[in-house]
N, CA, C and O atoms as a printed pandas DataFrame, in Angstrom:
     atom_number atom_name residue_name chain_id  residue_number  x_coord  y_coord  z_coord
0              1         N          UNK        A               1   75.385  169.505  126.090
1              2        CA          UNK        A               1   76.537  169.032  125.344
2              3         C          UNK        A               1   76.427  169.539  123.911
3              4         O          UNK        A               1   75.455  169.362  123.176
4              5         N          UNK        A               2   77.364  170.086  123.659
5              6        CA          UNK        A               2   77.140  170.570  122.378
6              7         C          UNK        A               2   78.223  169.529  121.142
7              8         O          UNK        A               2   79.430  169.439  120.915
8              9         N          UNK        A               3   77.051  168.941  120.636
9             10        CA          UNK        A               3   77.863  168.156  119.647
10            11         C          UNK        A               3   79.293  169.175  118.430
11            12         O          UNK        A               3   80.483  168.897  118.282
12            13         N          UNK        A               4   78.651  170.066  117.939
13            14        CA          UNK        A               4   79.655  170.573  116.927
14            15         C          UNK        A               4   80.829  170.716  117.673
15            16         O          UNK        A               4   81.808  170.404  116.995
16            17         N          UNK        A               5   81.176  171.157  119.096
17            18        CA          UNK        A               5   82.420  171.135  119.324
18            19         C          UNK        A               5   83.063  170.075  119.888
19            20         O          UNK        A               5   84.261  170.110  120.169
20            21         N          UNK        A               6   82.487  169.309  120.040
21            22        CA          UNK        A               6   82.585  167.092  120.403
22            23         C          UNK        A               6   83.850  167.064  119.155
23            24         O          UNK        A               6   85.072  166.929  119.218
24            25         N          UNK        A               7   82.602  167.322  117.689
25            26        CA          UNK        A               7   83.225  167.089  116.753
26            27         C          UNK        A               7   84.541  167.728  116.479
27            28         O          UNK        A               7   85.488  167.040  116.098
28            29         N          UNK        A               8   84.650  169.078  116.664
29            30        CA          UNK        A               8   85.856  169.782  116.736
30            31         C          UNK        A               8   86.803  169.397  117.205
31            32         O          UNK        A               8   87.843  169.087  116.623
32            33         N          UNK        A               9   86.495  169.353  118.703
33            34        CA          UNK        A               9   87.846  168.933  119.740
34            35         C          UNK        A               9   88.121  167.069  119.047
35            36         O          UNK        A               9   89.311  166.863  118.811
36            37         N          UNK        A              10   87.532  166.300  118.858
37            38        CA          UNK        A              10   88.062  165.149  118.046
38            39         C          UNK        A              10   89.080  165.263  117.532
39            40         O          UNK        A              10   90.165  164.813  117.899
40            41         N          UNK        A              11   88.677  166.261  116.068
41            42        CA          UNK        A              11   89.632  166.094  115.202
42            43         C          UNK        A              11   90.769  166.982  115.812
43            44         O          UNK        A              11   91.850  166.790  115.256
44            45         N          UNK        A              12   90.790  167.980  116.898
45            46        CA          UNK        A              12   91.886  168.720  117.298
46            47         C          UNK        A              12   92.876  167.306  118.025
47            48         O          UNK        A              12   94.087  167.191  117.837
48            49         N          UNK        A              13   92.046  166.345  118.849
49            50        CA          UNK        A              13   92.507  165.074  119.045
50            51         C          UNK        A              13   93.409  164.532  118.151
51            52         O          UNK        A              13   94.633  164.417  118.223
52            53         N          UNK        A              14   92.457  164.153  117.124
53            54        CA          UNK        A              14   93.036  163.252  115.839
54            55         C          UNK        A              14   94.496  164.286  115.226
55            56         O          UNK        A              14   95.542  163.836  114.760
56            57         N          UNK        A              15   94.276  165.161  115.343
57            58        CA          UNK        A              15   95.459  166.516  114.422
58            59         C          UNK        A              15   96.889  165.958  115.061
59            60         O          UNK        A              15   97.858  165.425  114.521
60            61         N          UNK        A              16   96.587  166.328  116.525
61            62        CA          UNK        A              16   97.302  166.361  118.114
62            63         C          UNK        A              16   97.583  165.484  118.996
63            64         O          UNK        A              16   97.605  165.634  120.218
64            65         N          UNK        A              17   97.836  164.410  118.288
65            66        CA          UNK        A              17   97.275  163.536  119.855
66            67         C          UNK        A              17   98.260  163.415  121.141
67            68         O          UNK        A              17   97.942  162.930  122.227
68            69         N          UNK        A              18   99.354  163.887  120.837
69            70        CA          UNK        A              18  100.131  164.253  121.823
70            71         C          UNK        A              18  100.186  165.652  122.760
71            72         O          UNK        A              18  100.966  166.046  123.627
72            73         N          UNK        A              19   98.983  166.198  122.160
73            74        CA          UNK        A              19   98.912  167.541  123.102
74            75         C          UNK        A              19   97.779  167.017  124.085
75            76         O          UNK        A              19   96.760  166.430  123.721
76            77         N          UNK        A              20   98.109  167.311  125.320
77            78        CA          UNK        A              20   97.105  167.335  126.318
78            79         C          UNK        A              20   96.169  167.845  126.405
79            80         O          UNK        A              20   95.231  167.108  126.705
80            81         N          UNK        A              21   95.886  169.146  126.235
81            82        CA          UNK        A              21   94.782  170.010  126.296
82            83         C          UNK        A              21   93.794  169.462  125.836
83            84         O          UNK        A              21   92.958  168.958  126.586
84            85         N          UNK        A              22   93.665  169.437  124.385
85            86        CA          UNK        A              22   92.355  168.770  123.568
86            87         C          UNK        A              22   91.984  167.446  123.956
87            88         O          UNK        A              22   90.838  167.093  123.680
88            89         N          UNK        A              23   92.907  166.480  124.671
89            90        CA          UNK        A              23   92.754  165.633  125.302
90            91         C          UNK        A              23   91.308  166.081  126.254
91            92         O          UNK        A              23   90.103  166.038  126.006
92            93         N          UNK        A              24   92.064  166.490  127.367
93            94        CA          UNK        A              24   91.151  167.540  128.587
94            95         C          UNK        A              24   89.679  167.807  128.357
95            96         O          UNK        A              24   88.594  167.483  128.838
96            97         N          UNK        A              25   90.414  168.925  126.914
97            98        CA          UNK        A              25   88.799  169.450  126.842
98            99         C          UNK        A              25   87.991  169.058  126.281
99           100         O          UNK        A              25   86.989  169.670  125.910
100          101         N          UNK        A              26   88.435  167.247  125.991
101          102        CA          UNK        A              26   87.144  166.827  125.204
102          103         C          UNK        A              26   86.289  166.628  126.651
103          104         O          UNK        A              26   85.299  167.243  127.047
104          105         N          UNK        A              27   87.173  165.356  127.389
105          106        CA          UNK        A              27   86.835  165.060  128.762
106          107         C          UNK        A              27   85.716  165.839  129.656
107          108         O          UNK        A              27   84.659  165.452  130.155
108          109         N          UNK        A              28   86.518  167.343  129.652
109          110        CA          UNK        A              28   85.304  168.086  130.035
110          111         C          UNK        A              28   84.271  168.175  129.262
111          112         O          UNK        A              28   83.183  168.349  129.810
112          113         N          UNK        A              29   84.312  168.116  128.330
113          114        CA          UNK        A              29   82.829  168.645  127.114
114          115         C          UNK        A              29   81.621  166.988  127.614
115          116         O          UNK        A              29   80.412  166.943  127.841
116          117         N          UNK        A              30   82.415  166.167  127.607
117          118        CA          UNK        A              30   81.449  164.574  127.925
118          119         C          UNK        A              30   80.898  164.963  129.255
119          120         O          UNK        A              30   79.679  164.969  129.429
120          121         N          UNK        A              31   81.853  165.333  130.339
121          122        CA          UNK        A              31   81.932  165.356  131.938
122          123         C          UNK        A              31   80.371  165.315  132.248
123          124         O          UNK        A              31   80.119  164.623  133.235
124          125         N          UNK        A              32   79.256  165.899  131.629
125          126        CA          UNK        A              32   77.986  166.208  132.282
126          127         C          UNK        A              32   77.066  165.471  131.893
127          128         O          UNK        A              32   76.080  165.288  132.606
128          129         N          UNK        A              33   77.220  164.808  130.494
129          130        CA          UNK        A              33   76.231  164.067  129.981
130          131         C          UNK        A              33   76.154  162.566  129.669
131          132         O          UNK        A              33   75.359  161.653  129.894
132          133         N          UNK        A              34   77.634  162.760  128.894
133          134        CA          UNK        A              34   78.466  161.320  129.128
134          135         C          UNK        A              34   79.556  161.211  130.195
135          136         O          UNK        A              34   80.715  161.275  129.785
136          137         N          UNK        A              35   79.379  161.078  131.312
137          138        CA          UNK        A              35   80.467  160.771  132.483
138          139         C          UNK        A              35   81.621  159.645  131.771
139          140         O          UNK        A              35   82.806  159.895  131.554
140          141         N          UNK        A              36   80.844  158.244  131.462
141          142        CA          UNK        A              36   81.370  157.097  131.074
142          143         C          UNK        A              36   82.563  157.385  130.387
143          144         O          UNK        A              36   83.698  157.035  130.713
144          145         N          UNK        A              37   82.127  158.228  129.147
145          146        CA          UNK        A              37   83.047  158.923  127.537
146          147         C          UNK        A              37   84.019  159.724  128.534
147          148         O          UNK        A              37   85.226  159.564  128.356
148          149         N          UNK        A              38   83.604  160.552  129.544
149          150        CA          UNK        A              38   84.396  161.374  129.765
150          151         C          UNK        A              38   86.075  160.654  130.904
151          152         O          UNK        A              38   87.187  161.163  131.038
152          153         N          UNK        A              39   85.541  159.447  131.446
153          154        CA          UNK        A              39   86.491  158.595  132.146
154          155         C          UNK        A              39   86.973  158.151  130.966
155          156         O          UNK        A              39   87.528  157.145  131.406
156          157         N          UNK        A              40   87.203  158.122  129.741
157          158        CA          UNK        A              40   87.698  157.536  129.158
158          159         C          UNK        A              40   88.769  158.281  128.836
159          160         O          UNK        A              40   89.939  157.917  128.955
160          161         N          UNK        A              41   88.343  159.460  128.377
161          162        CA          UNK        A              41   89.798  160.327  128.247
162          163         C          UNK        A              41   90.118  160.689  129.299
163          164         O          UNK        A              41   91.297  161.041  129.258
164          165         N          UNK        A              42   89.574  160.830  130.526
165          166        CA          UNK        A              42   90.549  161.070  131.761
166          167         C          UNK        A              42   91.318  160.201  132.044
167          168         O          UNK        A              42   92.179  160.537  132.857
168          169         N          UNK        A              43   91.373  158.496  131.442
169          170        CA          UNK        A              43   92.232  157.807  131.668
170          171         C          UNK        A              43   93.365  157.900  130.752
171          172         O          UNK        A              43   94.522  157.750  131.146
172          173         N          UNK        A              44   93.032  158.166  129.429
173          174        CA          UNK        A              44   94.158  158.175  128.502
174          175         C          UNK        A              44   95.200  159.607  129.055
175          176         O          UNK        A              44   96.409  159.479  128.861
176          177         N          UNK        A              45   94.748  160.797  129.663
177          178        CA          UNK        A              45   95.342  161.642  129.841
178          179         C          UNK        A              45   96.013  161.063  131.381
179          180         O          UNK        A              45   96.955  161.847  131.500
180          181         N          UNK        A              46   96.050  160.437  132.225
181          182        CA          UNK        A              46   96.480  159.694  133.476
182          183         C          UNK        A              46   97.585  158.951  133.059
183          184         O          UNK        A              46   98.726  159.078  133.503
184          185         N          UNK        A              47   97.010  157.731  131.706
185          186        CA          UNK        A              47   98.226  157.319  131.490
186          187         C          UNK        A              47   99.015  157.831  130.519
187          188         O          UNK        A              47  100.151  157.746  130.986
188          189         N          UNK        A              48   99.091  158.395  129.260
189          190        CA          UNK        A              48   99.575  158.995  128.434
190          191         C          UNK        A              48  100.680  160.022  128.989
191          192         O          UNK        A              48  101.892  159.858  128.857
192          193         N          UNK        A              49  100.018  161.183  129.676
193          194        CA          UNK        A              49  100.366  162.892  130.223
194          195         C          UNK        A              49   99.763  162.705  131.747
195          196         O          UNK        A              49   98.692  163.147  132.163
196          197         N          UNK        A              50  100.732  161.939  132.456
197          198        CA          UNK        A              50  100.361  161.667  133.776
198          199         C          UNK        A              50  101.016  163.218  134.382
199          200         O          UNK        A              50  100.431  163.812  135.287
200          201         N          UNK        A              51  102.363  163.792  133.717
201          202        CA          UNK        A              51  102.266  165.018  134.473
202          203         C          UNK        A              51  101.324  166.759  134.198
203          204         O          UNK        A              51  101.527  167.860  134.709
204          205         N          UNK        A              52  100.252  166.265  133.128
205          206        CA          UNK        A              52   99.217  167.336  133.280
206          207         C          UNK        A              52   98.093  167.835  134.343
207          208         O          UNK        A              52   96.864  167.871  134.277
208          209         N          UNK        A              53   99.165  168.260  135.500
209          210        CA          UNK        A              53   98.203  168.424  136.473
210          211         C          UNK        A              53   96.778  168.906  136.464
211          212         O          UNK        A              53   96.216  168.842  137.557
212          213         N          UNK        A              54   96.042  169.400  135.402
213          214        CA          UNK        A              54   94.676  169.733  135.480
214          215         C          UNK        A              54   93.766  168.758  135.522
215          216         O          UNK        A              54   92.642  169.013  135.953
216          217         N          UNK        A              55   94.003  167.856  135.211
217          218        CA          UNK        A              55   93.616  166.252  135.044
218          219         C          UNK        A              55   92.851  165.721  136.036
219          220         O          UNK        A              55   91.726  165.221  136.027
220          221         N          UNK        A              56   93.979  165.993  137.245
221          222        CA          UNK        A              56   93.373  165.037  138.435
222          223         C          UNK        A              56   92.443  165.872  139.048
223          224         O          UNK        A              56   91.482  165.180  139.388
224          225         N          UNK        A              57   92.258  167.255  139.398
225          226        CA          UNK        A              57   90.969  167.890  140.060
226          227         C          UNK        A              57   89.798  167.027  139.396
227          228         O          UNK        A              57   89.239  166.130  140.027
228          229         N          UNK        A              58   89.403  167.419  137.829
229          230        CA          UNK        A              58   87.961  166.795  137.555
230          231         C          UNK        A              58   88.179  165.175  137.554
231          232         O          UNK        A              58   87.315  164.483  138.094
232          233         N          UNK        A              59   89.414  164.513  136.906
233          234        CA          UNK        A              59   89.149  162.860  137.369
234          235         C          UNK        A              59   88.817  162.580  138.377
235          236         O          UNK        A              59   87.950  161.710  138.297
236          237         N          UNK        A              60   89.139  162.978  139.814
237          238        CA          UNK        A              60   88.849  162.613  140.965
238          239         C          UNK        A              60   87.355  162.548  140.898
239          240         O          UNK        A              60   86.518  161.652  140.784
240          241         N          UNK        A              61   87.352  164.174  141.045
241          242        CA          UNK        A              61   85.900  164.495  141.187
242          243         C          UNK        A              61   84.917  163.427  140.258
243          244         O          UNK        A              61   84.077  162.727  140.823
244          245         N          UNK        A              62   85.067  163.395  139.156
245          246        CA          UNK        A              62   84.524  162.166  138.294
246          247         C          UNK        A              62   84.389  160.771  138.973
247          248         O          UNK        A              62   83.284  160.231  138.919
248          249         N          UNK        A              63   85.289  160.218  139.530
249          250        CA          UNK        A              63   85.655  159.178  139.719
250          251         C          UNK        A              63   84.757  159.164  141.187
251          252         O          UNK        A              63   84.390  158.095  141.676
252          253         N          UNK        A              64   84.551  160.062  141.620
253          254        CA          UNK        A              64   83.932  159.835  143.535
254          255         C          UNK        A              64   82.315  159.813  142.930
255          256         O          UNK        A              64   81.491  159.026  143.396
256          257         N          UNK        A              65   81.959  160.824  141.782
257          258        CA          UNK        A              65   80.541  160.660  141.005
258          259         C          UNK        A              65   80.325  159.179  140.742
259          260         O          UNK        A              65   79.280  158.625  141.082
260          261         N          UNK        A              66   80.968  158.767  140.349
261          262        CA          UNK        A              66   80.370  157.447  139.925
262          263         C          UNK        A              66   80.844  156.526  140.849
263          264         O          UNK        A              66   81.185  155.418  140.437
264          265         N          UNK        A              67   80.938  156.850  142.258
265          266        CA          UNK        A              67   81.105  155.504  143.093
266          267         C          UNK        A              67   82.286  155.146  143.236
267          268         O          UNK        A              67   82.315  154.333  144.160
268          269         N          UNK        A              68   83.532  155.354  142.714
269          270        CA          UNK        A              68   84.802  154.935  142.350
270          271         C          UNK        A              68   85.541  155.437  143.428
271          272         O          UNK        A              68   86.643  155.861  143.081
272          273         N          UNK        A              69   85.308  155.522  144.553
273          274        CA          UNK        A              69   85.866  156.424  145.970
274          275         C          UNK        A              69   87.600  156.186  145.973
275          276         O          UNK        A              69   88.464  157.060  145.915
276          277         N          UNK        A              70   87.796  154.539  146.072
277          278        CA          UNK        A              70   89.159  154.052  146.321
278          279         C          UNK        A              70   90.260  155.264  144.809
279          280         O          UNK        A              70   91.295  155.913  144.954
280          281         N          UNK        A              71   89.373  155.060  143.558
281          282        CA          UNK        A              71   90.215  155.443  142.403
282          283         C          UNK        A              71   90.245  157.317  142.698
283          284         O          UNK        A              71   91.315  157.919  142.610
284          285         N          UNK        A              72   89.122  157.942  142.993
285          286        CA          UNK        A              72   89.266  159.035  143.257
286          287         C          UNK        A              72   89.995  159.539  144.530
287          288         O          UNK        A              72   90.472  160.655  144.324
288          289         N          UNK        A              73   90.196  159.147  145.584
289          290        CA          UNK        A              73   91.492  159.040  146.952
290          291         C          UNK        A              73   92.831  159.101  145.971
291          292         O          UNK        A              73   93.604  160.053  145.870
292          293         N          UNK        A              74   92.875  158.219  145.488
293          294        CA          UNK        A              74   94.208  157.830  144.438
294          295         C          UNK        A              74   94.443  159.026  143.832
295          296         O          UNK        A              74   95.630  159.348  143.802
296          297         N          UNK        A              75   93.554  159.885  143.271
297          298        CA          UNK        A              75   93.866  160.653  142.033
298          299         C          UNK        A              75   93.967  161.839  143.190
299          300         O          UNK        A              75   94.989  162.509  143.048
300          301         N          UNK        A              76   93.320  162.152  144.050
301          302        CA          UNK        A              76   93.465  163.622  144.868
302          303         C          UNK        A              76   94.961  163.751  145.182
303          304         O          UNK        A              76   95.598  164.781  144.960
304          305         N          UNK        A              77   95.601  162.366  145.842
305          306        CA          UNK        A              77   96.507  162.290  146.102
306          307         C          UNK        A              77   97.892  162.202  145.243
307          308         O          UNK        A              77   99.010  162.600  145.568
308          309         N          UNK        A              78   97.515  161.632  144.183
309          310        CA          UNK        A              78   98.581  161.815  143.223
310          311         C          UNK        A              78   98.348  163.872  143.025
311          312         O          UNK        A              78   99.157  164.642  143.542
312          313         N          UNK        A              79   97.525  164.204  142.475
313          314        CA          UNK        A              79   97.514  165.284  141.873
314          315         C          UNK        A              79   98.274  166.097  143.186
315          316         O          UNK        A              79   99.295  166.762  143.008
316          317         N          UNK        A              80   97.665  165.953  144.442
317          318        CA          UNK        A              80   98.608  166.961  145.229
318          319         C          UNK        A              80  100.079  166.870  145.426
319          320         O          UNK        A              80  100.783  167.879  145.476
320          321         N          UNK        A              81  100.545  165.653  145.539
321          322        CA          UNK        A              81  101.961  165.020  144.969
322          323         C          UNK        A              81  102.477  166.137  144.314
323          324         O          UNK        A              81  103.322  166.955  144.676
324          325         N          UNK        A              82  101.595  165.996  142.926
325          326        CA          UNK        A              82  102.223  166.477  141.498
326          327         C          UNK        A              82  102.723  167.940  141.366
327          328         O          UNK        A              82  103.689  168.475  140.822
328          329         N          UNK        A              83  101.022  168.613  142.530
329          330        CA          UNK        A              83  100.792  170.427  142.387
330          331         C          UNK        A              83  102.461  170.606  143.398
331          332         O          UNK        A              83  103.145  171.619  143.256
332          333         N          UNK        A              84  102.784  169.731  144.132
333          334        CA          UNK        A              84  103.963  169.922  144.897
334          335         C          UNK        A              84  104.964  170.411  143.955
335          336         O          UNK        A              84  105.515  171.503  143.820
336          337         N          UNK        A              85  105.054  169.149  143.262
337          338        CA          UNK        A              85  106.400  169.306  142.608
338          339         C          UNK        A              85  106.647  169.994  141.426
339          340         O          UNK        A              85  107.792  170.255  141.056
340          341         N          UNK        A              86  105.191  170.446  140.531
341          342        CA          UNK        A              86  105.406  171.539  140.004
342          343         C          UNK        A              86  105.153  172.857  140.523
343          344         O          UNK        A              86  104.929  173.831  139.805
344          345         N          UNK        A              87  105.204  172.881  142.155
345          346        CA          UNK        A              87  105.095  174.363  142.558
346          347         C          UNK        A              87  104.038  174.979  141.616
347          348         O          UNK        A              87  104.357  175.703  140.673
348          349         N          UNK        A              88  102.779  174.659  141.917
349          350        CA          UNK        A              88  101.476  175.089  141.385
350          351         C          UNK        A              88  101.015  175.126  143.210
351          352         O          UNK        A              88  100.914  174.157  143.962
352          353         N          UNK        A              89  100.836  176.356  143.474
353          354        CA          UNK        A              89  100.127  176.683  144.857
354          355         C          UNK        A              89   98.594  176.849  144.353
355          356         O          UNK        A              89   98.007  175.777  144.498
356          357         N          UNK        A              90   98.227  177.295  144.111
357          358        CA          UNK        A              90   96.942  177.907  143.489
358          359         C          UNK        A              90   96.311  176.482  143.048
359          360         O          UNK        A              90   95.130  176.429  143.392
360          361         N          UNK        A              91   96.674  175.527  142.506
361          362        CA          UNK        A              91   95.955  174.096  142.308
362          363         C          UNK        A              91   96.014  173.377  143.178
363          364         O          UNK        A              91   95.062  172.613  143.330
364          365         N          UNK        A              92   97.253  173.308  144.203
365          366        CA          UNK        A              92   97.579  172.443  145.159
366          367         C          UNK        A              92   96.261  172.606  146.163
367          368         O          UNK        A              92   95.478  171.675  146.353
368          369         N          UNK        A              93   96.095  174.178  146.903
369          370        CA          UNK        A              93   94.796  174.530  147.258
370          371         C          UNK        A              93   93.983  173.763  146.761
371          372         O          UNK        A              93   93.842  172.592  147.114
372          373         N          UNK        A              94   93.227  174.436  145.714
373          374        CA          UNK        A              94   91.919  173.260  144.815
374          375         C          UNK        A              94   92.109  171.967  144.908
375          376         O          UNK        A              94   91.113  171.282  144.674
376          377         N          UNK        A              95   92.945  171.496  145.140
377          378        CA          UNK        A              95   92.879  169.793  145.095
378          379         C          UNK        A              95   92.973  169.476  146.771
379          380         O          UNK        A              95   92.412  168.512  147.292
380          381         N          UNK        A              96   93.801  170.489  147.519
381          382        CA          UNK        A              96   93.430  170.053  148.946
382          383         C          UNK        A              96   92.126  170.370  149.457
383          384         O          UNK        A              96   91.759  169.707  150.427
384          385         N          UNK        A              97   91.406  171.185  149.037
385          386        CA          UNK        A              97   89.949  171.680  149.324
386          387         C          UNK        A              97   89.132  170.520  148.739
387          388         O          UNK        A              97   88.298  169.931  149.426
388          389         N          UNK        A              98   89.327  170.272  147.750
389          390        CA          UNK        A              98   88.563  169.228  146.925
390          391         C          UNK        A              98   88.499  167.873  148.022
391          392         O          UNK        A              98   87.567  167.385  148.661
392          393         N          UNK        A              99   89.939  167.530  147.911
393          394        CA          UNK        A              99   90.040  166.096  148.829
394          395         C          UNK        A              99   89.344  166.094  149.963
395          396         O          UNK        A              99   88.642  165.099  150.144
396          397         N          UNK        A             100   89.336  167.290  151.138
397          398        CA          UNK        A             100   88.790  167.752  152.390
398          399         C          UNK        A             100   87.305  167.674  152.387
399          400         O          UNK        A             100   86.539  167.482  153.332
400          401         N          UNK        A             101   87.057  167.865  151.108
401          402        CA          UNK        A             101   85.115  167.634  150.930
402          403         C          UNK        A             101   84.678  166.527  150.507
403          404         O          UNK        A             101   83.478  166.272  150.609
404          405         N          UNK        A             102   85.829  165.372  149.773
405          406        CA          UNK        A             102   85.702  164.504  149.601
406          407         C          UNK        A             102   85.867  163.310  150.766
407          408         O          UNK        A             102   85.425  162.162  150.824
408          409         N          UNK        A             103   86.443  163.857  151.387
409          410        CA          UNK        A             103   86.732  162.890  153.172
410          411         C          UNK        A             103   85.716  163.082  153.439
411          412         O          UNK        A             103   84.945  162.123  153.424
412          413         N          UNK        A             104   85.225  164.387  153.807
413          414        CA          UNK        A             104   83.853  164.961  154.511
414          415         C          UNK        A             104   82.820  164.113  154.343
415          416         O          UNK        A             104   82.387  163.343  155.201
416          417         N          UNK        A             105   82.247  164.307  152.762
417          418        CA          UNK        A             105   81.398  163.414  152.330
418          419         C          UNK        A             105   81.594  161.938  152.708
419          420         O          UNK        A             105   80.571  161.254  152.688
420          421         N          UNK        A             106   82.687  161.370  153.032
421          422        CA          UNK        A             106   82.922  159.912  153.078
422          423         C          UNK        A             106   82.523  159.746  154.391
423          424         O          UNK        A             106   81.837  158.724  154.399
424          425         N          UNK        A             107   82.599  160.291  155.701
425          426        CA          UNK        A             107   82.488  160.538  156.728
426          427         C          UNK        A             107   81.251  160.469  157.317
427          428         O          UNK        A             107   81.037  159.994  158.433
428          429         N          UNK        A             108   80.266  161.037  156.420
429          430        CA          UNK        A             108   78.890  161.056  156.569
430          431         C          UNK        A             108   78.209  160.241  156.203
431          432         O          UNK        A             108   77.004  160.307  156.446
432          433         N          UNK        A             109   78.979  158.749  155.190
433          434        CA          UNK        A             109   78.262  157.655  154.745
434          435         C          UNK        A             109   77.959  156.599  156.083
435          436         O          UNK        A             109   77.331  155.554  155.914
């Protein structure tokens, strides 16, 4: 985790707070070290910019990491919803592949 750009993307936060992205990429920057930090902005970007489809691939995925199975089902499924209706083929894939390994895994518990 590299703190100086923590700090960066913040204040791109604080500048922006209505842009999604910096939202995102703080999310990802936490995703590996701080999971916790990083559900936090995956929620503000869920409820805030519920139609930024990049969102739900790593929330899910986040959300099945920490045990959260019922909330990550939720999010695969919204996001493929979403890749529908913005005619995003290329994500719709990734999130149906994603979900398919995420059943898988459930399957084997």
């Amino acid at each position: 985790m590299n703190n100086e750009r923590i700090q960066q993307l913040i204040r791109f936060v604080q500048e922006e707070p209505n842009e999604p992205f910096n939202i995102y990429a703080l999310a990802i920057e936490y995703i590996g070290d701080q999971p916790i930090e990083a559900r936090l902005y995956f929620d503000q970007l869920l409820t805030q910019h519920p139609d930024y489809l990049p969102t739900y691939y790593h929330a899910a995925a986040l959300y099945a990491e920490l045990g959260e199975r019922e909330r990550a089902a939720e999010l695969y499924e919204k996001g493929i919803a979403l890749a529908k209706v913005q005619n995003k083929q290329k994500t719709l894939l990734e999130l149906q592949r994603a979900q398919q390994a995420f059943e898988e895994d459930a399957d084997e518990w």
